[in-house]
Coordinates of C-alpha atoms in Angstrom, one line a residue:
Chain T
X1 CA 0.0 0.1 0.1
X2 CA 1.3 3.2 -0.7
X3 CA -0.1 6.9 -0.5
X4 CA 0.2 9.3 -3.3
X5 CA -0.3 13.0 -2.7
X6 CA -1.8 14.8 -5.4
X7 CA -2.2 18.5 -6.1
X8 CA -5.1 19.5 -8.2
X9 CA -5.6 22.9 -9.5
X10 CA -9.2 23.5 -9.6
X11 CA -10.8 27.3 -9.8
X12 CA -7.3 28.5 -9.9
X13 CA -6.6 27.2 -6.1
X14 CA -4.5 24.3 -5.4
X15 CA -6.1 21.7 -3.4
X16 CA -4.2 18.7 -1.8
X17 CA -5.9 15.4 -2.1
X18 CA -4.7 12.4 -0.7
X19 CA -5.5 9.3 -3.0
X20 CA -4.9 5.7 -1.4
X21 CA -4.1 3.2 -3.8
X22 CA -2.8 -0.3 -3.8
X23 CA 0.3 -0.4 -5.5
X24 CA 2.5 -3.4 -5.7
X25 CA 6.3 -3.1 -6.1
X26 CA 7.9 -5.6 -8.6
X27 CA 11.5 -6.3 -8.4
X28 CA 12.9 -7.0 -11.8
X29 CA 16.1 -8.3 -11.9
X30 CA 19.1 -7.9 -11.5
X31 CA 19.2 -11.3 -13.0
X32 CA 16.1 -12.1 -14.7
X33 CA 16.2 -14.0 -17.8
X34 CA 13.8 -11.8 -19.8
X35 CA 16.5 -8.6 -19.2
X36 CA 19.1 -10.2 -21.5
X37 CA 21.6 -8.7 -19.0
X38 CA 22.3 -7.6 -15.5
X39 CA 19.8 -4.8 -15.0
X40 CA 17.8 -4.2 -12.0
X41 CA 14.4 -2.3 -12.2
X42 CA 12.2 -1.8 -9.2
X43 CA 8.7 -1.3 -10.7
X44 CA 5.7 0.5 -9.2
X45 CA 2.6 -1.4 -10.5
X46 CA -0.8 -0.4 -10.5
X47 CA -2.2 -4.2 -11.4
X48 CA -0.5 -4.6 -14.5
X49 CA 0.2 -1.4 -15.5
X50 CA 3.9 0.2 -14.8
X51 CA 3.5 3.4 -12.7
X52 CA 7.1 4.0 -12.0
X53 CA 10.4 2.5 -12.6
X54 CA 14.0 2.8 -10.6
X55 CA 16.7 1.4 -12.7
X56 CA 19.9 0.4 -10.7
X57 CA 23.0 -0.2 -13.1
X58 CA 26.6 -0.8 -12.3
X59 CA 26.4 -4.4 -11.8
X60 CA 29.2 -5.1 -13.9
X61 CA 31.3 -1.9 -13.5
X62 CA 34.9 -2.7 -14.3
X63 CA 36.1 1.1 -13.8
X64 CA 37.4 1.1 -17.6
X65 CA 38.3 5.0 -17.5
X66 CA 40.4 4.5 -14.3
X67 CA 41.9 1.1 -16.0
X68 CA 42.8 3.4 -19.1
X69 CA 45.0 5.5 -16.9
X70 CA 47.4 3.0 -16.1
X71 CA 47.4 1.1 -19.6
X72 CA 49.7 1.8 -22.5
X73 CA 47.8 2.8 -25.4
X74 CA 47.7 -0.7 -27.3
X75 CA 46.8 -2.3 -24.0
X76 CA 43.5 -0.4 -24.0
X77 CA 42.1 -2.1 -27.2
X78 CA 41.0 -5.3 -25.1
X79 CA 39.2 -3.1 -22.7
X80 CA 37.1 -1.8 -25.6
X81 CA 36.1 -5.2 -26.5
X82 CA 34.4 -5.3 -23.4
X83 CA 32.0 -2.3 -23.9
X84 CA 29.5 -3.3 -26.6
X85 CA 30.7 -7.1 -26.5
X86 CA 28.0 -7.6 -29.4
X87 CA 30.0 -5.4 -31.7
X88 CA 33.5 -5.6 -30.2
X89 CA 35.5 -4.7 -33.6
X90 CA 33.8 -1.2 -34.1
X91 CA 34.8 -0.5 -30.4
X92 CA 38.4 -1.6 -31.3
X93 CA 38.8 0.2 -34.6
X94 CA 37.4 3.5 -32.9
X95 CA 39.9 3.3 -30.3
X96 CA 42.7 2.8 -32.7
X97 CA 41.5 5.7 -34.9
X98 CA 41.2 8.2 -31.9
X99 CA 44.9 7.3 -31.3
X100 CA 45.7 7.5 -34.9
X101 CA 43.9 11.2 -34.7
X102 CA 46.3 12.0 -31.5
X103 CA 49.6 10.8 -33.3
X104 CA 48.7 12.3 -36.8
X105 CA 48.8 9.0 -38.6
X106 CA 47.2 8.6 -42.1
X107 CA 46.0 4.8 -42.4
X108 CA 46.3 2.9 -45.9
X109 CA 43.3 3.0 -47.9
X110 CA 43.3 -0.9 -48.1
X111 CA 43.6 -0.9 -44.2
X112 CA 40.6 1.5 -44.1
X113 CA 38.6 -0.6 -46.6
X114 CA 39.2 -3.7 -44.6
X115 CA 38.0 -1.9 -41.5
X116 CA 35.0 -1.0 -43.1
X117 CA 34.2 -4.7 -43.8
X118 CA 35.0 -5.9 -40.3
X119 CA 32.9 -3.0 -38.7
X120 CA 29.7 -3.7 -41.0
X121 CA 30.2 -7.4 -40.1
X122 CA 30.1 -6.6 -36.6
X123 CA 26.9 -4.2 -37.0
X124 CA 25.2 -7.1 -38.6
X125 CA 26.1 -9.5 -35.7
X126 CA 24.8 -6.8 -33.5
X127 CA 21.7 -5.9 -35.1
X128 CA 21.0 -9.9 -35.5
X129 CA 21.3 -10.3 -31.8
X130 CA 18.9 -7.0 -31.1
X131 CA 16.2 -8.0 -33.6
X132 CA 16.2 -11.6 -33.0
X133 CA 15.7 -11.1 -29.1
X134 CA 13.0 -8.9 -29.9
X135 CA 11.3 -11.6 -31.9
X136 CA 11.9 -13.9 -29.0
X137 CA 10.6 -11.7 -26.4
X138 CA 7.4 -11.4 -28.7
X139 CA 7.3 -15.5 -28.3
X140 CA 9.1 -16.3 -32.0
X141 CA 11.6 -18.7 -30.9
X142 CA 12.1 -19.9 -34.4
X143 CA 13.5 -16.8 -36.1
X144 CA 15.9 -16.3 -33.5
X145 CA 17.6 -19.8 -33.6
X146 CA 17.4 -19.7 -37.4
X147 CA 19.3 -16.2 -37.6
X148 CA 21.6 -16.6 -34.8
X149 CA 23.6 -19.2 -36.4
X150 CA 24.4 -16.3 -39.0
X151 CA 25.9 -14.6 -36.1
X152 CA 28.0 -17.7 -35.7
X153 CA 29.2 -17.7 -39.3
X154 CA 30.3 -13.7 -38.6
X155 CA 32.3 -14.7 -35.7
X156 CA 34.0 -17.4 -37.8
X157 CA 35.2 -14.6 -40.3
X158 CA 36.6 -12.8 -37.0
X159 CA 38.5 -15.9 -36.2
X160 CA 40.1 -16.2 -39.3
X161 CA 41.1 -12.4 -39.0
X162 CA 42.3 -12.1 -35.4
X163 CA 42.1 -15.5 -33.8
X164 CA 39.1 -14.4 -31.5
X165 CA 35.5 -14.3 -31.7
X166 CA 33.8 -12.4 -29.1
X167 CA 36.3 -10.1 -27.9
X168 CA 38.3 -9.4 -30.8
X169 CA 41.1 -7.1 -30.1
X170 CA 41.0 -6.9 -34.0
X171 CA 43.1 -4.4 -36.0
X172 CA 46.4 -2.2 -34.6
X173 CA 47.0 1.4 -34.1
X174 CA 48.1 2.5 -37.6
X175 CA 46.1 -0.1 -39.6
X176 CA 45.4 -4.0 -39.6
X177 CA 47.6 -6.5 -38.0
X178 CA 47.2 -8.6 -41.0
X179 CA 45.3 -9.0 -44.1
X180 CA 42.2 -11.3 -44.6
X181 CA 43.5 -14.7 -45.7
X182 CA 42.0 -17.4 -48.4
X183 CA 39.9 -18.9 -45.7
X184 CA 38.4 -15.5 -44.4
X185 CA 37.7 -14.4 -48.0
X186 CA 36.2 -17.9 -48.7
X187 CA 33.9 -17.6 -45.5
X188 CA 33.2 -13.9 -46.3
X189 CA 31.9 -14.6 -49.7
X190 CA 29.9 -17.6 -48.7
X191 CA 28.3 -15.5 -46.2
X192 CA 27.3 -12.7 -48.5
X193 CA 25.9 -15.2 -50.8
X194 CA 23.7 -16.9 -48.4
X195 CA 23.2 -14.5 -45.4
X196 CA 20.5 -12.6 -47.5
X197 CA 18.3 -15.4 -48.2
X198 CA 18.3 -16.2 -44.5
X199 CA 17.8 -12.4 -43.5
X200 CA 14.6 -12.2 -45.9
X201 CA 13.3 -15.3 -44.8
X202 CA 13.4 -14.0 -41.3
X203 CA 12.0 -10.6 -42.4
X204 CA 9.1 -12.3 -44.0
X205 CA 8.4 -14.2 -40.6
X206 CA 7.8 -11.4 -38.5
X207 CA 7.8 -8.1 -40.4
X208 CA 4.0 -8.0 -41.3
X209 CA 3.2 -10.6 -39.0
X210 CA -0.1 -9.8 -36.9
X211 CA 1.0 -10.9 -33.6
X212 CA 4.4 -9.3 -33.9
X213 CA 3.0 -6.0 -34.9
X214 CA 0.2 -6.2 -32.3
X215 CA 3.1 -6.4 -29.6
X216 CA 5.4 -4.1 -31.2
X217 CA 3.7 -1.1 -32.7
X218 CA 3.0 1.7 -30.1
X219 CA 5.4 -0.2 -27.8
X220 CA 7.6 2.0 -25.7
X221 CA 7.6 5.0 -28.3
X222 CA 9.7 8.1 -27.8
X223 CA 9.4 11.3 -29.6
X224 CA 12.2 12.8 -31.7
X225 CA 12.4 16.1 -29.6
X226 CA 12.5 13.5 -26.5
X227 CA 14.8 11.4 -27.7
X228 CA 17.4 14.2 -28.3
X229 CA 16.8 15.6 -25.1
X230 CA 18.0 12.4 -23.7
X231 CA 21.2 12.4 -26.2
X232 CA 20.0 9.4 -28.0
X233 CA 22.1 8.3 -31.1
X234 CA 22.2 5.5 -33.4
X235 CA 19.3 3.2 -34.6
X236 CA 17.2 4.2 -31.4
X237 CA 17.3 7.9 -32.6
X238 CA 16.9 7.2 -36.1
X239 CA 13.7 5.2 -35.4
X240 CA 12.3 8.5 -34.1
X241 CA 12.9 9.9 -37.2
X242 CA 16.2 11.8 -37.0
X243 CA 18.7 10.9 -39.8
X244 CA 21.7 10.9 -37.7
X245 CA 24.5 8.7 -38.4
X246 CA 28.4 9.2 -37.6
X247 CA 29.2 7.4 -40.8
X248 CA 27.6 10.0 -42.8
X249 CA 28.3 13.1 -40.7
X250 CA 31.6 12.6 -39.8
X251 CA 32.8 10.0 -42.4
X252 CA 35.8 8.1 -40.8
X253 CA 37.7 5.1 -42.5
X254 CA 36.6 6.1 -45.9
X255 CA 32.8 6.0 -45.4
X256 CA 32.4 8.7 -47.6
X257 CA 33.6 6.5 -50.5
X258 CA 30.3 4.2 -50.0
X259 CA 26.8 4.5 -51.1
X260 CA 24.3 3.6 -48.7
X261 CA 20.8 4.9 -47.1
X262 CA 20.3 6.1 -43.6
X263 CA 16.9 4.2 -42.6
X264 CA 14.6 6.3 -40.3
X265 CA 11.5 5.4 -38.8
X266 CA 8.6 7.7 -37.6
X267 CA 7.5 6.8 -34.2
X268 CA 10.3 5.7 -32.4
X269 CA 8.6 2.9 -31.1
X270 CA 9.6 -0.8 -30.7
X271 CA 8.7 -1.8 -34.4
X272 CA 10.4 1.1 -35.5
X273 CA 13.4 0.3 -33.6
X274 CA 13.3 -3.2 -35.2
X275 CA 12.7 -2.2 -38.6
X276 CA 15.6 0.4 -38.7
X277 CA 18.1 -2.2 -37.4
X278 CA 16.5 -4.6 -40.1
X279 CA 17.1 -2.1 -43.0
X280 CA 20.5 -1.1 -41.7
X281 CA 21.5 -5.1 -42.0
X282 CA 20.7 -4.8 -45.5
X283 CA 22.6 -1.4 -46.0
X284 CA 25.5 -2.9 -44.2
X285 CA 25.7 -5.9 -46.8
X286 CA 25.7 -3.2 -49.6
X287 CA 28.6 -1.6 -47.9
X288 CA 30.7 -5.0 -47.8
X289 CA 30.1 -5.6 -51.5
X290 CA 31.2 -2.1 -52.2
X291 CA 34.2 -2.5 -50.4
X292 CA 35.0 -5.7 -51.7
X293 CA 34.4 -4.7 -55.2
X294 CA 36.7 -1.7 -54.9
X295 CA 39.3 -3.1 -52.6
X296 CA 42.4 -1.0 -53.2
X297 CA 45.7 -2.8 -53.1
X298 CA 48.7 -1.5 -51.2
X299 CA 49.8 -2.2 -47.4
X300 CA 47.5 -2.8 -44.4
X301 CA 49.2 -0.4 -42.0
X302 CA 50.6 3.0 -41.9
X303 CA 54.4 3.3 -41.3
X304 CA 54.0 3.9 -37.6
X305 CA 57.0 1.8 -36.2
X306 CA 56.8 3.0 -32.5
X307 CA 53.0 1.6 -32.4
X308 CA 53.0 -1.3 -34.8
X309 CA 54.6 -4.6 -33.9
X310 CA 57.4 -5.3 -36.4
X311 CA 57.4 -8.7 -38.0
X312 CA 59.0 -11.7 -35.9
X313 CA 61.8 -12.2 -38.1
X314 CA 62.9 -8.8 -38.3
X315 CA 62.8 -8.8 -34.4
X316 CA 65.4 -11.4 -34.2
X317 CA 67.4 -10.1 -37.2
X318 CA 67.3 -6.2 -37.0
X319 CA 68.4 -4.0 -34.1
X320 CA 65.8 -1.2 -34.8
X321 CA 62.7 -3.8 -35.0
X322 CA 64.2 -5.2 -31.9
X323 CA 64.1 -1.7 -30.0
X324 CA 60.4 -0.9 -31.3
X325 CA 59.4 -4.4 -30.4
X326 CA 60.7 -3.8 -26.9
X327 CA 59.3 -0.4 -26.6
X328 CA 55.8 -1.4 -27.6
X329 CA 55.6 -4.5 -25.3
X330 CA 56.8 -2.5 -22.7
X331 CA 54.7 0.5 -23.1
X332 CA 57.5 2.9 -23.4
X333 CA 56.3 4.9 -26.5
X334 CA 55.4 8.3 -26.2
X335 CA 52.7 10.4 -27.7
X336 CA 52.0 14.1 -28.5
X337 CA 50.1 16.3 -25.9
X338 CA 46.5 17.3 -26.4
X339 CA 43.1 16.5 -26.2
X340 CA 41.0 14.5 -29.0
X341 CA 37.3 13.0 -29.6
X342 CA 36.7 10.7 -32.1
X343 CA 33.7 9.1 -32.5
X344 CA 32.4 6.2 -34.6
X345 CA 28.8 4.7 -35.4
X346 CA 28.7 1.8 -33.1
X347 CA 26.0 -0.8 -32.9
X348 CA 24.1 1.4 -30.7
X349 CA 24.9 4.7 -31.4
X350 CA 27.9 7.1 -31.2
X351 CA 30.5 5.6 -29.6
X352 CA 32.9 8.5 -28.6
X353 CA 36.6 8.5 -27.0
X354 CA 37.6 11.6 -25.4
X355 CA 41.4 11.3 -24.5
X356 CA 43.6 13.9 -22.7
X357 CA 47.2 13.2 -23.3
X358 CA 49.9 14.6 -21.4
X359 CA 52.6 13.1 -23.5
X360 CA 53.1 10.0 -21.2
X361 CA 52.9 6.1 -22.0
X362 CA 49.1 6.3 -20.8
X363 CA 46.3 8.3 -21.4
X364 CA 45.9 11.1 -18.8
X365 CA 42.3 10.8 -18.8
X366 CA 40.0 8.7 -21.3
X367 CA 36.3 9.3 -21.2
X368 CA 34.1 6.8 -23.5
X369 CA 31.1 8.2 -24.5
X370 CA 28.8 5.0 -24.4
X371 CA 25.3 5.2 -26.2
X372 CA 23.8 2.7 -24.2
X373 CA 24.6 4.3 -20.9
X374 CA 23.1 7.8 -22.1
X375 CA 19.9 6.5 -23.5
X376 CA 19.1 3.9 -21.2
X377 CA 18.1 6.7 -18.4
X378 CA 15.0 7.4 -20.6
X379 CA 13.6 4.0 -20.1
X380 CA 11.3 4.7 -17.0
X381 CA 9.9 7.3 -19.0
X382 CA 9.4 5.0 -22.1
X383 CA 7.5 2.3 -20.0
X384 CA 5.3 4.4 -17.7
X385 CA 1.8 3.4 -18.3
X386 CA 2.7 0.5 -20.4
X387 CA 2.1 -3.1 -19.3
X388 CA 5.2 -5.2 -17.9
X389 CA 5.4 -7.5 -21.1
X390 CA 5.7 -4.2 -23.1
X391 CA 8.4 -3.1 -20.4
X392 CA 10.6 -6.0 -21.6
X393 CA 10.0 -5.6 -25.2
X394 CA 10.9 -1.9 -24.9
X395 CA 14.1 -2.8 -23.3
X396 CA 15.1 -5.5 -25.8
X397 CA 14.5 -3.2 -28.7
X398 CA 16.9 -0.5 -27.1
X399 CA 19.6 -3.0 -27.3
X400 CA 21.0 -2.0 -23.9
X401 CA 24.1 -4.0 -23.7
X402 CA 25.3 -4.3 -19.9
X403 CA 29.2 -4.1 -20.7
X404 CA 28.6 -0.7 -22.5
X405 CA 26.3 0.3 -20.0
X406 CA 28.5 0.0 -17.0
X407 CA 32.0 -0.1 -18.6
Chain L
X1 CA 41.2 39.9 -22.7
X2 CA 41.8 36.3 -22.9
X3 CA 44.0 34.7 -25.1
X4 CA 43.7 32.0 -28.1
X5 CA 46.0 29.3 -28.9
X6 CA 45.6 26.9 -31.4
X7 CA 47.0 23.2 -32.3
X8 CA 46.0 21.4 -35.3
X9 CA 43.4 23.5 -36.3
X10 CA 41.7 23.5 -39.7
X11 CA 39.8 26.6 -41.7
X12 CA 36.2 25.2 -40.5
X13 CA 37.3 25.0 -37.0
X14 CA 39.0 28.5 -37.0
X15 CA 35.8 29.8 -38.4
X16 CA 33.7 28.2 -36.1
X17 CA 36.1 29.2 -33.3
X18 CA 35.8 32.7 -33.9
X19 CA 31.9 32.7 -34.4
X20 CA 31.2 31.1 -31.2
X21 CA 34.1 33.4 -29.3
X22 CA 32.2 36.7 -30.7
X23 CA 29.0 35.4 -29.2
X24 CA 30.3 34.4 -25.9
X25 CA 32.5 37.6 -25.4
X26 CA 29.3 39.8 -26.3
X27 CA 27.4 37.9 -23.9
X28 CA 29.4 36.5 -21.1
X29 CA 32.1 39.1 -21.3
X30 CA 35.1 38.4 -18.9
X31 CA 33.5 35.1 -17.9
X32 CA 34.8 33.4 -20.7
X33 CA 38.5 33.0 -19.7
X34 CA 40.1 31.5 -22.7
X35 CA 39.8 29.4 -25.8
X36 CA 41.4 27.3 -28.0
X37 CA 41.4 24.9 -31.0
X38 CA 42.6 21.5 -29.9
X39 CA 42.7 18.9 -32.9
X40 CA 40.0 20.9 -34.9
X41 CA 37.8 21.3 -31.9
X42 CA 37.2 24.6 -30.5
X43 CA 37.4 24.7 -26.8
X44 CA 36.0 27.5 -24.4
X45 CA 36.7 27.7 -20.8
X46 CA 34.0 29.7 -19.1
X47 CA 33.5 30.8 -15.6
X48 CA 32.0 28.1 -13.3
X49 CA 29.4 30.7 -12.0
X50 CA 27.9 31.4 -15.5
X51 CA 28.2 28.0 -16.8
X52 CA 24.5 27.3 -17.1
X53 CA 23.9 30.7 -18.8
X54 CA 26.3 30.0 -21.2
X55 CA 25.2 26.7 -22.3
X56 CA 21.8 27.9 -22.7
X57 CA 23.0 30.8 -24.7
X58 CA 24.7 28.2 -27.2
X59 CA 21.9 26.0 -27.1
X60 CA 19.1 28.5 -27.9
X61 CA 20.8 31.4 -29.6
X62 CA 19.7 31.1 -33.2
X63 CA 23.2 31.7 -34.7
X64 CA 24.8 28.6 -32.9
X65 CA 21.9 26.3 -31.6
X66 CA 24.2 23.7 -29.8
X67 CA 21.1 21.7 -28.9
X68 CA 22.5 18.3 -28.5
X69 CA 24.9 17.3 -25.6
X70 CA 27.0 14.6 -26.7
X71 CA 28.6 13.8 -23.3
X72 CA 29.8 15.4 -20.0
X73 CA 32.8 14.4 -18.0
X74 CA 35.1 15.3 -15.4
X75 CA 38.9 15.2 -14.9
X76 CA 41.2 15.9 -12.2
X77 CA 44.7 17.9 -12.3
X78 CA 46.1 17.8 -8.9
X79 CA 48.6 20.1 -9.7
X80 CA 46.6 22.8 -11.0
X81 CA 45.8 24.2 -7.6
X82 CA 42.5 26.3 -7.5
X83 CA 41.4 24.6 -10.8
X84 CA 42.0 21.2 -10.0
X85 CA 39.1 19.7 -11.3
X86 CA 37.7 20.0 -14.8
X87 CA 34.0 19.6 -16.2
X88 CA 33.7 19.1 -19.8
X89 CA 30.6 19.5 -21.7
X90 CA 30.8 18.7 -25.6
X91 CA 28.0 20.2 -27.7
X92 CA 26.7 19.3 -31.2
X93 CA 24.5 21.4 -33.8
X94 CA 23.4 18.3 -35.8
X95 CA 21.8 20.8 -38.6
X96 CA 25.5 22.0 -39.4
X97 CA 27.4 19.4 -37.9
X98 CA 29.4 21.6 -35.7
X99 CA 30.7 20.5 -32.3
X100 CA 32.3 22.3 -29.5
X101 CA 33.7 21.7 -26.2
X102 CA 32.9 23.9 -22.9
X103 CA 35.3 23.5 -19.9
X104 CA 34.9 24.8 -16.7
X105 CA 37.3 24.5 -13.6
X106 CA 37.1 24.5 -9.8
X107 CA 38.9 23.8 -6.6
X108 CA 38.5 20.8 -4.3
X109 CA 36.6 23.1 -1.8
X110 CA 34.2 24.8 -4.2
X111 CA 33.3 21.7 -6.3
X112 CA 29.8 22.5 -6.3
X113 CA 28.6 23.4 -9.8
X114 CA 24.9 24.2 -11.1
X115 CA 23.1 21.1 -13.0
X116 CA 22.5 21.0 -16.8
X117 CA 19.5 19.0 -16.2
X118 CA 17.3 21.8 -16.6
X119 CA 18.6 21.9 -20.4
X120 CA 19.1 18.3 -21.1
X121 CA 17.1 15.6 -19.6
X122 CA 20.1 13.4 -20.8
X123 CA 22.4 15.4 -18.3
X124 CA 21.0 13.5 -15.5
X125 CA 22.8 10.3 -15.5
X126 CA 26.2 11.9 -17.0
X127 CA 26.3 14.1 -14.0
X128 CA 25.6 11.1 -11.6
X129 CA 28.7 9.6 -13.0
X130 CA 30.5 12.6 -12.9
X131 CA 29.4 13.0 -9.2
X132 CA 30.3 9.2 -8.7
X133 CA 33.7 9.5 -10.2
X134 CA 35.0 13.0 -9.0
X135 CA 32.6 14.2 -6.5
X136 CA 31.1 17.2 -8.3
X137 CA 28.1 18.3 -6.5
X138 CA 25.6 19.4 -9.0
X139 CA 23.4 22.0 -7.4
X140 CA 19.7 21.4 -8.4
X141 CA 20.1 18.0 -9.7
X142 CA 17.1 15.8 -9.2
X143 CA 18.9 12.4 -7.9
X144 CA 22.2 13.1 -7.1
X145 CA 23.3 9.6 -6.2
X146 CA 26.1 7.4 -7.2
X147 CA 25.6 5.6 -10.5
X148 CA 28.2 2.8 -11.4
X149 CA 29.8 2.4 -7.8
X150 CA 28.3 1.0 -4.7
X151 CA 26.3 3.5 -2.5
X152 CA 28.7 2.5 0.4
X153 CA 31.9 3.7 -1.1
X154 CA 33.4 6.7 0.7
X155 CA 35.6 8.2 -1.7
X156 CA 35.5 9.4 -5.5
X157 CA 37.7 6.7 -7.3
X158 CA 38.6 8.5 -10.5
X159 CA 40.7 11.2 -8.6
X160 CA 44.3 11.0 -9.0
X161 CA 45.2 10.5 -5.6
X162 CA 43.5 6.9 -5.6
X163 CA 46.2 4.4 -7.2
X164 CA 44.6 1.7 -9.4
X165 CA 46.4 -1.2 -7.5
X166 CA 45.9 -2.0 -3.9
X167 CA 48.7 -0.6 -2.0
X168 CA 48.9 -3.5 0.2
X169 CA 50.2 -5.7 -2.7
X170 CA 53.9 -5.6 -3.0
X171 CA 53.9 -8.0 -5.7
X172 CA 52.7 -5.5 -8.0
X173 CA 55.1 -2.7 -7.9
X174 CA 55.9 -0.9 -11.1
X175 CA 59.4 -1.9 -11.6
X176 CA 58.5 -5.4 -12.0
X177 CA 56.5 -4.3 -15.0
X178 CA 59.2 -2.0 -16.3
X179 CA 57.3 0.9 -15.6

């Protein structure tokens, strides 16, 4: 039982009335199978209607920003893996590009195109997770199992390129650590040939499905004004109708060379968020195809020996390579003083790194602008007045990833 | 009169810097302490007392319209004496694609700063994070609690005096790691 004091303005005079109502408190999380991550929400419920929600976050806070102040630049890349772990390569590349901007390093065109391929593959992997999970939360298990194996195929490509699947640590400051090998190209071509069929099949299962639409249309909507006030970015902002995409507005890694559309929604509800991600997967496919078609020849990394590990055989035979190897491994590389901000279009929106360098071996301060952390605060507002089942759906459609949320 | 110093500044960044500088000088006068361009980013340092007035002006003035708060964070410079704590706001005008950074400095004794939640709803958690990490007291904030660390924590861990590793461990000395 809780007491709500209401102030009613009648006849120009404020009258305080006390309304007694039976509200129940529902503790959703921190470990709840339907939240897909460790989030706690204490919900005040009027029957099945949500009156208020109090989110608690920080369950997997690992002090990334503090850790970064103690680590050399190349050792921060594995930390970025663990932000949005559904699309680690985008975080890795964003970090490399931040350091490259600080040290004034121009990455060769081939490396930029390779990065684009990797980043767009991870965007597809990220959106597969989000969109299929929305389907699961509406009860459509089949589509989830069917499409999820394609995320697996993407991970297999990553494995060929960097040896890891989830926390990739892919690429290096200055470019890529290695080119795609024969197997990787073969897997990539197989993926491009077969994935569209699976994606359109999944799309046809849910897109105009009566049950799916009944559940998602008008569920957890947010207006464009409100989304901007809450500093939304990425698919969630675009679903509300704002065509802001970092790849288009501040092109990095040669995105200006590619022809693709920025899908937008109108109502910012769960259905629009789902559809925007769906359309973005098709756009990512287009980008990858263009990157393969126009792939330039040339080196895969810039000439920055103080950041890029020399080849092993050189380390054993050349004095200079040995020195650079030692300096990188021991973290003895000095960088210029200054402040840079670099942002990339992550799976969830604008992922930005704000780096203050005092010239030392580690950042003096590194702030990560995590899109999830910023937009999740609008969640209570978005689910007020909704049913509990809609709240679950709204959360999965926002794609809140605990790693990015808690950093 | 404040001074400006530019590092790696492109033509566009200089034009934006000069435009915003003129607006701030005519409206805030000496409260604009200094400005510079750092890696193509115009940066303005503003007196803490007038920070919200400054942000509101940049948000609402038709010539700037920095309506989007990209991010907000703190930093600690223990050697800087009275201005050891820095608070940074990064603004974005999505129509013209212009970005600027506003900074304000303060001492540990005077770490209270007005909240920006009245301008942007999204400043709420960003300010809670800055409070959690550095201890900024945001005056007028609707719910100023820790956000990532536990409520029982009795210090602000991002301050530079708190070493990362446990001081009681003697197997983790810098010299063993070549530091």
